[in-house]
Amino acid sequence: MQIQPVLKKFALLNQYPSLIHAFSTRKGGVSDPPFHYLNLGLSTADDPERVKANRRLFFEALNIKEDRLVFPQQVHSANIQIVKKAGVVAECDALITDTPNLFLTVQTADCFPVFVYDPQNKVTAVIHSGWRGTAQNIVGKTIRAMRETFRCAPQNILVGIGPGVQKSCYQIDEKTAQYFDKQFLSPDGPGHFKLDLLEAIVLQLTEQGVLLEHIERDATCTHCATDEYFSYRRDGNYSGRMMGVIGMVK
């Protein structure tokens, strides 16, 4: 078993030496099946001590001290918080900071993790965007908050969208479909549709002025990539969690 975490990064963000970012896969780590191996979710039924060990491996691989982390208490909302210190932020699905050596985190297992960086104003953000958050335009609202609070110019903002459940595997019912424009929906049997959540997120970004060439996507489907990513839609309560992190060092 490979213990060292296998991490992914965005080329668009990787060009800045003072920016640390990554999102995890399920490869590496110490958890036993069905949470094998790099489960980073303490809310799962996995052994908490193994999850804590996995987190240590993850953050050590990035040279991040755990007392400099911010954890949003994700509730599938459009709540956004500007943070200046480490800790847990209640009922929140997006974090923004201009504080160096403060690292923002997000956990996913089908929802999309969105990483945001303004290299001009030195502002970072991270967003948890599942269908509920996307229906409430959490990504667009986060970009707007960066503009209003930190005077970030949208054309300078860079975005990496991590892996999530892709349209081919994302069937929804009519009740959920009503929250989305028809351009993101494809009929999939009586009363059901396939939802392109990734493209809905991209539109929210460009509507706020983010340039399309400043958006990098990992189009891997978490539901399909059984050996690479956890998926709640695929595995239910036996699914672990991936984690993303972004922050600036002095």
PDB file of C-alpha atoms in Angstrom:
ATOM      1  CA  MET A   1       0.000   0.000   0.000  1.00  0.00           C
ATOM      2  CA  GLN A   2       1.293   3.446  -0.957  1.00  0.00           C
ATOM      3  CA  ILE A   3       1.197   5.696   2.111  1.00  0.00           C
ATOM      4  CA  GLN A   4       2.496   8.909   0.526  1.00  0.00           C
ATOM      5  CA  PRO A   5      -0.485  10.968  -0.740  1.00  0.00           C
ATOM      6  CA  VAL A   6      -0.985  11.399  -4.473  1.00  0.00           C
ATOM      7  CA  LEU A   7      -1.984  15.038  -4.986  1.00  0.00           C
ATOM      8  CA  LYS A   8      -3.219  17.054  -7.969  1.00  0.00           C
ATOM      9  CA  LYS A   9      -2.491  20.685  -8.839  1.00  0.00           C
ATOM     10  CA  PHE A  10      -3.454  23.206 -11.502  1.00  0.00           C
ATOM     11  CA  ALA A  11      -0.879  24.452 -14.007  1.00  0.00           C
ATOM     12  CA  LEU A  12      -2.602  27.842 -13.973  1.00  0.00           C
ATOM     13  CA  LEU A  13      -1.964  28.255 -10.241  1.00  0.00           C
ATOM     14  CA  ASN A  14       1.292  26.348 -10.033  1.00  0.00           C
ATOM     15  CA  GLN A  15       3.196  29.180 -11.727  1.00  0.00           C
ATOM     16  CA  TYR A  16       3.135  31.254  -8.517  1.00  0.00           C
ATOM     17  CA  PRO A  17       5.837  30.158  -6.042  1.00  0.00           C
ATOM     18  CA  SER A  18       4.183  31.910  -3.091  1.00  0.00           C
ATOM     19  CA  LEU A  19       0.887  30.072  -3.642  1.00  0.00           C
ATOM     20  CA  ILE A  20       0.328  26.627  -2.157  1.00  0.00           C
ATOM     21  CA  HIS A  21      -2.586  24.622  -3.465  1.00  0.00           C
ATOM     22  CA  ALA A  22      -3.568  21.002  -4.092  1.00  0.00           C
ATOM     23  CA  PHE A  23      -6.449  18.584  -3.950  1.00  0.00           C
ATOM     24  CA  SER A  24      -6.208  15.011  -2.813  1.00  0.00           C
ATOM     25  CA  THR A  25      -7.000  11.741  -4.508  1.00  0.00           C
ATOM     26  CA  ARG A  26      -7.837   8.536  -2.645  1.00  0.00           C
ATOM     27  CA  LYS A  27      -4.319   7.234  -3.335  1.00  0.00           C
ATOM     28  CA  GLY A  28      -1.878   6.996  -0.430  1.00  0.00           C
ATOM     29  CA  GLY A  29      -2.950   7.099   3.202  1.00  0.00           C
ATOM     30  CA  VAL A  30      -3.650   4.469   5.811  1.00  0.00           C
ATOM     31  CA  SER A  31      -7.432   3.905   5.926  1.00  0.00           C
ATOM     32  CA  ASP A  32      -8.824   0.392   5.493  1.00  0.00           C
ATOM     33  CA  PRO A  33     -11.540  -0.569   2.992  1.00  0.00           C
ATOM     34  CA  PRO A  34     -14.091   0.699   2.192  1.00  0.00           C
ATOM     35  CA  PHE A  35     -12.399   4.043   2.943  1.00  0.00           C
ATOM     36  CA  HIS A  36      -9.116   3.036   1.334  1.00  0.00           C
ATOM     37  CA  TYR A  37      -6.849   4.830   1.514  1.00  0.00           C
ATOM     38  CA  LEU A  38      -6.521   8.606   1.826  1.00  0.00           C
ATOM     39  CA  ASN A  39      -9.865   9.404   3.431  1.00  0.00           C
ATOM     40  CA  LEU A  40      -9.694  12.930   4.861  1.00  0.00           C
ATOM     41  CA  GLY A  41     -13.281  13.164   6.150  1.00  0.00           C
ATOM     42  CA  LEU A  42     -13.801  13.052   9.905  1.00  0.00           C
ATOM     43  CA  SER A  43     -17.582  13.007   9.353  1.00  0.00           C
ATOM     44  CA  THR A  44     -17.389   9.543   7.787  1.00  0.00           C
ATOM     45  CA  ALA A  45     -17.654   6.169   9.545  1.00  0.00           C
ATOM     46  CA  ASP A  46     -13.920   5.633   9.135  1.00  0.00           C
ATOM     47  CA  ASP A  47     -11.620   5.247  12.157  1.00  0.00           C
ATOM     48  CA  PRO A  48     -10.986   8.869  13.279  1.00  0.00           C
ATOM     49  CA  GLU A  49      -7.381   8.103  14.160  1.00  0.00           C
ATOM     50  CA  ARG A  50      -6.707   6.876  10.628  1.00  0.00           C
ATOM     51  CA  VAL A  51      -8.357   9.990   9.192  1.00  0.00           C
ATOM     52  CA  LYS A  52      -6.176  12.176  11.412  1.00  0.00           C
ATOM     53  CA  ALA A  53      -3.109  10.254  10.256  1.00  0.00           C
ATOM     54  CA  ASN A  54      -4.179  10.791   6.641  1.00  0.00           C
ATOM     55  CA  ARG A  55      -4.575  14.508   7.258  1.00  0.00           C
ATOM     56  CA  ARG A  56      -1.097  14.697   8.743  1.00  0.00           C
ATOM     57  CA  LEU A  57       0.294  13.013   5.644  1.00  0.00           C
ATOM     58  CA  PHE A  58      -1.641  15.370   3.370  1.00  0.00           C
ATOM     59  CA  PHE A  59      -0.576  18.584   5.080  1.00  0.00           C
ATOM     60  CA  GLU A  60       3.007  17.429   5.614  1.00  0.00           C
ATOM     61  CA  ALA A  61       3.269  16.759   1.880  1.00  0.00           C
ATOM     62  CA  LEU A  62       2.407  20.427   1.343  1.00  0.00           C
ATOM     63  CA  ASN A  63       4.555  21.689   4.232  1.00  0.00           C
ATOM     64  CA  ILE A  64       1.507  23.244   5.906  1.00  0.00           C
ATOM     65  CA  LYS A  65       1.151  23.438   9.676  1.00  0.00           C
ATOM     66  CA  GLU A  66      -2.232  22.233  10.879  1.00  0.00           C
ATOM     67  CA  ASP A  67      -2.669  25.236  13.191  1.00  0.00           C
ATOM     68  CA  ARG A  68      -2.800  27.485  10.097  1.00  0.00           C
ATOM     69  CA  LEU A  69      -5.832  25.817   8.525  1.00  0.00           C
ATOM     70  CA  VAL A  70      -9.400  27.049   8.088  1.00  0.00           C
ATOM     71  CA  PHE A  71     -12.191  24.477   7.847  1.00  0.00           C
ATOM     72  CA  PRO A  72     -15.667  25.518   6.673  1.00  0.00           C
ATOM     73  CA  GLN A  73     -18.548  23.621   8.253  1.00  0.00           C
ATOM     74  CA  GLN A  74     -20.070  22.840   4.877  1.00  0.00           C
ATOM     75  CA  VAL A  75     -23.880  22.816   4.711  1.00  0.00           C
ATOM     76  CA  HIS A  76     -24.566  23.131   0.947  1.00  0.00           C
ATOM     77  CA  SER A  77     -25.353  26.827   1.357  1.00  0.00           C
ATOM     78  CA  ALA A  78     -24.330  30.037  -0.411  1.00  0.00           C
ATOM     79  CA  ASN A  79     -22.768  31.393   2.793  1.00  0.00           C
ATOM     80  CA  ILE A  80     -19.405  33.083   2.283  1.00  0.00           C
ATOM     81  CA  GLN A  81     -17.000  34.152   5.023  1.00  0.00           C
ATOM     82  CA  ILE A  82     -13.950  36.381   4.906  1.00  0.00           C
ATOM     83  CA  VAL A  83     -11.455  34.907   7.345  1.00  0.00           C
ATOM     84  CA  LYS A  84      -8.358  36.235   9.100  1.00  0.00           C
ATOM     85  CA  LYS A  85      -7.524  33.368  11.439  1.00  0.00           C
ATOM     86  CA  ALA A  86      -7.384  29.600  11.573  1.00  0.00           C
ATOM     87  CA  GLY A  87     -10.183  27.408  12.898  1.00  0.00           C
ATOM     88  CA  VAL A  88     -13.632  26.081  12.012  1.00  0.00           C
ATOM     89  CA  VAL A  89     -16.151  28.408  10.373  1.00  0.00           C
ATOM     90  CA  ALA A  90     -19.766  27.500  11.111  1.00  0.00           C
ATOM     91  CA  GLU A  91     -22.314  26.933   8.328  1.00  0.00           C
ATOM     92  CA  CYS A  92     -20.199  28.138   5.460  1.00  0.00           C
ATOM     93  CA  ASP A  93     -19.368  26.870   1.970  1.00  0.00           C
ATOM     94  CA  ALA A  94     -16.918  29.488   0.698  1.00  0.00           C
ATOM     95  CA  LEU A  95     -13.915  31.149   2.319  1.00  0.00           C
ATOM     96  CA  ILE A  96     -11.930  34.218   1.259  1.00  0.00           C
ATOM     97  CA  THR A  97      -8.732  35.640   2.745  1.00  0.00           C
ATOM     98  CA  ASP A  98      -5.878  38.045   2.030  1.00  0.00           C
ATOM     99  CA  THR A  99      -3.930  36.794   5.059  1.00  0.00           C
ATOM    100  CA  PRO A 100      -0.585  35.120   4.309  1.00  0.00           C
ATOM    101  CA  ASN A 101       0.183  31.741   5.882  1.00  0.00           C
ATOM    102  CA  LEU A 102      -3.525  30.999   6.275  1.00  0.00           C
ATOM    103  CA  PHE A 103      -4.744  27.992   4.320  1.00  0.00           C
ATOM    104  CA  LEU A 104      -8.342  27.505   3.245  1.00  0.00           C
ATOM    105  CA  THR A 105      -9.769  23.991   2.899  1.00  0.00           C
ATOM    106  CA  VAL A 106     -12.733  22.299   1.275  1.00  0.00           C
ATOM    107  CA  GLN A 107     -13.959  18.690   1.389  1.00  0.00           C
ATOM    108  CA  THR A 108     -15.751  16.944  -1.449  1.00  0.00           C
ATOM    109  CA  ALA A 109     -16.938  13.578  -2.720  1.00  0.00           C
ATOM    110  CA  ASP A 110     -18.795  14.544  -5.946  1.00  0.00           C
ATOM    111  CA  CYS A 111     -19.401  18.277  -5.399  1.00  0.00           C
ATOM    112  CA  PHE A 112     -16.923  20.555  -7.139  1.00  0.00           C
ATOM    113  CA  PRO A 113     -14.049  22.204  -5.260  1.00  0.00           C
ATOM    114  CA  VAL A 114     -13.278  25.621  -6.733  1.00  0.00           C
ATOM    115  CA  PHE A 115      -9.910  27.287  -6.078  1.00  0.00           C
ATOM    116  CA  VAL A 116      -9.579  31.037  -6.660  1.00  0.00           C
ATOM    117  CA  TYR A 117      -6.543  33.333  -6.690  1.00  0.00           C
ATOM    118  CA  ASP A 118      -6.020  37.003  -7.473  1.00  0.00           C
ATOM    119  CA  PRO A 119      -2.247  37.371  -7.993  1.00  0.00           C
ATOM    120  CA  GLN A 120      -2.491  41.156  -8.165  1.00  0.00           C
ATOM    121  CA  ASN A 121      -4.202  41.732  -4.817  1.00  0.00           C
ATOM    122  CA  LYS A 122      -2.943  38.529  -3.180  1.00  0.00           C
ATOM    123  CA  VAL A 123      -6.368  37.152  -2.318  1.00  0.00           C
ATOM    124  CA  THR A 124      -7.353  33.487  -2.200  1.00  0.00           C
ATOM    125  CA  ALA A 125     -10.715  31.759  -1.972  1.00  0.00           C
ATOM    126  CA  VAL A 126     -12.065  28.236  -1.936  1.00  0.00           C
ATOM    127  CA  ILE A 127     -15.630  27.170  -2.709  1.00  0.00           C
ATOM    128  CA  HIS A 128     -17.715  24.029  -2.165  1.00  0.00           C
ATOM    129  CA  SER A 129     -20.154  23.986  -5.091  1.00  0.00           C
ATOM    130  CA  GLY A 130     -22.624  21.111  -5.228  1.00  0.00           C
ATOM    131  CA  TRP A 131     -25.984  21.428  -6.921  1.00  0.00           C
ATOM    132  CA  ARG A 132     -27.521  23.371  -4.041  1.00  0.00           C
ATOM    133  CA  GLY A 133     -24.670  25.843  -3.833  1.00  0.00           C
ATOM    134  CA  THR A 134     -24.551  26.192  -7.602  1.00  0.00           C
ATOM    135  CA  ALA A 135     -28.307  26.776  -7.734  1.00  0.00           C
ATOM    136  CA  GLN A 136     -27.714  29.662  -5.302  1.00  0.00           C
ATOM    137  CA  ASN A 137     -24.804  31.008  -7.394  1.00  0.00           C
ATOM    138  CA  ILE A 138     -22.230  30.569  -4.638  1.00  0.00           C
ATOM    139  CA  VAL A 139     -19.354  30.828  -7.112  1.00  0.00           C
ATOM    140  CA  GLY A 140     -20.614  34.069  -8.620  1.00  0.00           C
ATOM    141  CA  LYS A 141     -21.312  35.509  -5.180  1.00  0.00           C
ATOM    142  CA  THR A 142     -17.776  34.663  -4.042  1.00  0.00           C
ATOM    143  CA  ILE A 143     -16.231  36.501  -7.001  1.00  0.00           C
ATOM    144  CA  ARG A 144     -18.507  39.450  -6.259  1.00  0.00           C
ATOM    145  CA  ALA A 145     -17.426  39.444  -2.611  1.00  0.00           C
ATOM    146  CA  MET A 146     -13.777  39.505  -3.708  1.00  0.00           C
ATOM    147  CA  ARG A 147     -14.517  42.500  -5.900  1.00  0.00           C
ATOM    148  CA  GLU A 148     -16.410  44.397  -3.228  1.00  0.00           C
ATOM    149  CA  THR A 149     -14.141  43.657  -0.248  1.00  0.00           C
ATOM    150  CA  PHE A 150     -10.685  43.483  -1.800  1.00  0.00           C
ATOM    151  CA  ARG A 151     -11.215  45.380  -5.088  1.00  0.00           C
ATOM    152  CA  CYS A 152     -10.239  42.317  -7.091  1.00  0.00           C
ATOM    153  CA  ALA A 153     -10.553  42.861 -10.838  1.00  0.00           C
ATOM    154  CA  PRO A 154     -12.322  39.834 -12.371  1.00  0.00           C
ATOM    155  CA  GLN A 155     -10.008  39.797 -15.386  1.00  0.00           C
ATOM    156  CA  ASN A 156      -7.067  39.163 -13.043  1.00  0.00           C
ATOM    157  CA  ILE A 157      -8.697  36.297 -11.162  1.00  0.00           C
ATOM    158  CA  LEU A 158      -7.496  32.747 -11.807  1.00  0.00           C
ATOM    159  CA  VAL A 159      -9.685  29.711 -11.091  1.00  0.00           C
ATOM    160  CA  GLY A 160      -9.097  25.972 -10.853  1.00  0.00           C
ATOM    161  CA  ILE A 161     -12.142  23.694 -10.732  1.00  0.00           C
ATOM    162  CA  GLY A 162     -11.364  20.300  -9.243  1.00  0.00           C
ATOM    163  CA  PRO A 163     -12.976  16.957 -10.061  1.00  0.00           C
ATOM    164  CA  GLY A 164     -16.658  16.305  -9.432  1.00  0.00           C
ATOM    165  CA  VAL A 165     -19.500  14.221 -10.773  1.00  0.00           C
ATOM    166  CA  GLN A 166     -19.799  14.860 -14.503  1.00  0.00           C
ATOM    167  CA  LYS A 167     -22.945  15.157 -16.578  1.00  0.00           C
ATOM    168  CA  SER A 168     -22.761  11.580 -17.868  1.00  0.00           C
ATOM    169  CA  CYS A 169     -23.226  10.255 -14.311  1.00  0.00           C
ATOM    170  CA  TYR A 170     -25.364  12.987 -12.761  1.00  0.00           C
ATOM    171  CA  GLN A 171     -29.047  12.145 -13.038  1.00  0.00           C
ATOM    172  CA  ILE A 172     -31.457  14.492 -11.242  1.00  0.00           C
ATOM    173  CA  ASP A 173     -35.233  14.686 -10.896  1.00  0.00           C
ATOM    174  CA  GLU A 174     -37.611  17.391 -12.111  1.00  0.00           C
ATOM    175  CA  LYS A 175     -37.678  19.117  -8.726  1.00  0.00           C
ATOM    176  CA  THR A 176     -33.919  19.650  -8.828  1.00  0.00           C
ATOM    177  CA  ALA A 177     -33.889  20.453 -12.545  1.00  0.00           C
ATOM    178  CA  GLN A 178     -36.123  23.481 -12.054  1.00  0.00           C
ATOM    179  CA  TYR A 179     -33.218  25.336 -10.437  1.00  0.00           C
ATOM    180  CA  PHE A 180     -31.100  25.171 -13.607  1.00  0.00           C
ATOM    181  CA  ASP A 181     -31.231  26.660 -17.065  1.00  0.00           C
ATOM    182  CA  LYS A 182     -32.173  24.250 -19.838  1.00  0.00           C
ATOM    183  CA  GLN A 183     -28.738  24.597 -21.421  1.00  0.00           C
ATOM    184  CA  PHE A 184     -27.298  22.501 -18.575  1.00  0.00           C
ATOM    185  CA  LEU A 185     -29.950  19.766 -18.755  1.00  0.00           C
ATOM    186  CA  SER A 186     -30.445  16.761 -21.007  1.00  0.00           C
ATOM    187  CA  PRO A 187     -33.567  14.539 -20.798  1.00  0.00           C
ATOM    188  CA  ASP A 188     -32.801  11.163 -19.257  1.00  0.00           C
ATOM    189  CA  GLY A 189     -36.057   9.272 -19.081  1.00  0.00           C
ATOM    190  CA  PRO A 190     -39.465  10.228 -17.652  1.00  0.00           C
ATOM    191  CA  GLY A 191     -39.083  12.964 -15.033  1.00  0.00           C
ATOM    192  CA  HIS A 192     -35.286  12.814 -15.035  1.00  0.00           C
ATOM    193  CA  PHE A 193     -32.400  14.797 -16.508  1.00  0.00           C
ATOM    194  CA  LYS A 194     -28.621  14.754 -16.707  1.00  0.00           C
ATOM    195  CA  LEU A 195     -27.112  17.889 -15.163  1.00  0.00           C
ATOM    196  CA  ASP A 196     -23.896  19.554 -16.360  1.00  0.00           C
ATOM    197  CA  LEU A 197     -22.907  21.156 -13.074  1.00  0.00           C
ATOM    198  CA  LEU A 198     -19.378  21.927 -14.244  1.00  0.00           C
ATOM    199  CA  GLU A 199     -20.560  24.130 -17.104  1.00  0.00           C
ATOM    200  CA  ALA A 200     -23.035  25.875 -14.799  1.00  0.00           C
ATOM    201  CA  ILE A 201     -20.113  26.793 -12.520  1.00  0.00           C
ATOM    202  CA  VAL A 202     -18.051  28.049 -15.475  1.00  0.00           C
ATOM    203  CA  LEU A 203     -20.941  30.286 -16.564  1.00  0.00           C
ATOM    204  CA  GLN A 204     -21.232  31.762 -13.062  1.00  0.00           C
ATOM    205  CA  LEU A 205     -17.551  32.680 -13.244  1.00  0.00           C
ATOM    206  CA  THR A 206     -17.671  34.258 -16.695  1.00  0.00           C
ATOM    207  CA  GLU A 207     -20.839  36.173 -15.843  1.00  0.00           C
ATOM    208  CA  GLN A 208     -18.801  37.891 -13.116  1.00  0.00           C
ATOM    209  CA  GLY A 209     -16.091  38.816 -15.595  1.00  0.00           C
ATOM    210  CA  VAL A 210     -13.600  35.968 -15.063  1.00  0.00           C
ATOM    211  CA  LEU A 211     -11.899  35.230 -18.373  1.00  0.00           C
ATOM    212  CA  LEU A 212     -12.491  31.798 -19.864  1.00  0.00           C
ATOM    213  CA  GLU A 213      -8.753  31.371 -20.447  1.00  0.00           C
ATOM    214  CA  HIS A 214      -8.231  31.948 -16.711  1.00  0.00           C
ATOM    215  CA  ILE A 215     -10.337  28.907 -15.786  1.00  0.00           C
ATOM    216  CA  GLU A 216      -8.695  25.476 -15.587  1.00  0.00           C
ATOM    217  CA  ARG A 217     -10.852  22.396 -15.093  1.00  0.00           C
ATOM    218  CA  ASP A 218     -10.205  18.848 -14.031  1.00  0.00           C
ATOM    219  CA  ALA A 219     -12.947  17.134 -16.010  1.00  0.00           C
ATOM    220  CA  THR A 220     -12.426  13.740 -14.352  1.00  0.00           C
ATOM    221  CA  CYS A 221     -15.721  12.243 -13.165  1.00  0.00           C
ATOM    222  CA  THR A 222     -15.512  11.280  -9.508  1.00  0.00           C
ATOM    223  CA  HIS A 223     -18.295   8.746  -9.988  1.00  0.00           C
ATOM    224  CA  CYS A 224     -16.401   6.958 -12.780  1.00  0.00           C
ATOM    225  CA  ALA A 225     -12.852   7.211 -11.410  1.00  0.00           C
ATOM    226  CA  THR A 226     -13.301   4.506  -8.780  1.00  0.00           C
ATOM    227  CA  ASP A 227      -9.594   4.002  -8.105  1.00  0.00           C
ATOM    228  CA  GLU A 228      -8.762   7.704  -8.021  1.00  0.00           C
ATOM    229  CA  TYR A 229     -11.571   9.542  -6.222  1.00  0.00           C
ATOM    230  CA  PHE A 230     -14.222   9.029  -3.594  1.00  0.00           C
ATOM    231  CA  SER A 231     -17.845   9.432  -4.683  1.00  0.00           C
ATOM    232  CA  TYR A 232     -20.817   9.695  -2.358  1.00  0.00           C
ATOM    233  CA  ARG A 233     -23.228   9.142  -5.229  1.00  0.00           C
ATOM    234  CA  ARG A 234     -21.431   5.900  -6.055  1.00  0.00           C
ATOM    235  CA  ASP A 235     -20.608   4.588  -2.564  1.00  0.00           C
ATOM    236  CA  GLY A 236     -23.037   6.307  -0.196  1.00  0.00           C
ATOM    237  CA  ASN A 237     -22.064   6.050   3.461  1.00  0.00           C
ATOM    238  CA  TYR A 238     -19.022   3.991   2.477  1.00  0.00           C
ATOM    239  CA  SER A 239     -17.488   6.958   0.679  1.00  0.00           C
ATOM    240  CA  GLY A 240     -14.482   8.835   2.033  1.00  0.00           C
ATOM    241  CA  ARG A 241     -13.737  12.500   1.352  1.00  0.00           C
ATOM    242  CA  MET A 242     -11.147  14.337  -0.698  1.00  0.00           C
ATOM    243  CA  MET A 243      -9.768  17.675   0.442  1.00  0.00           C
ATOM    244  CA  GLY A 244      -8.546  20.776  -1.347  1.00  0.00           C
ATOM    245  CA  VAL A 245      -6.384  23.514   0.123  1.00  0.00           C
ATOM    246  CA  ILE A 246      -5.135  26.925  -1.023  1.00  0.00           C
ATOM    247  CA  GLY A 247      -3.114  29.664   0.650  1.00  0.00           C
ATOM    248  CA  MET A 248      -0.225  32.095   0.291  1.00  0.00           C
ATOM    249  CA  VAL A 249       3.130  31.994   2.033  1.00  0.00           C
ATOM    250  CA  LYS A 250       5.157  35.108   2.823  1.00  0.00           C
TER     251      LYS A 250
END
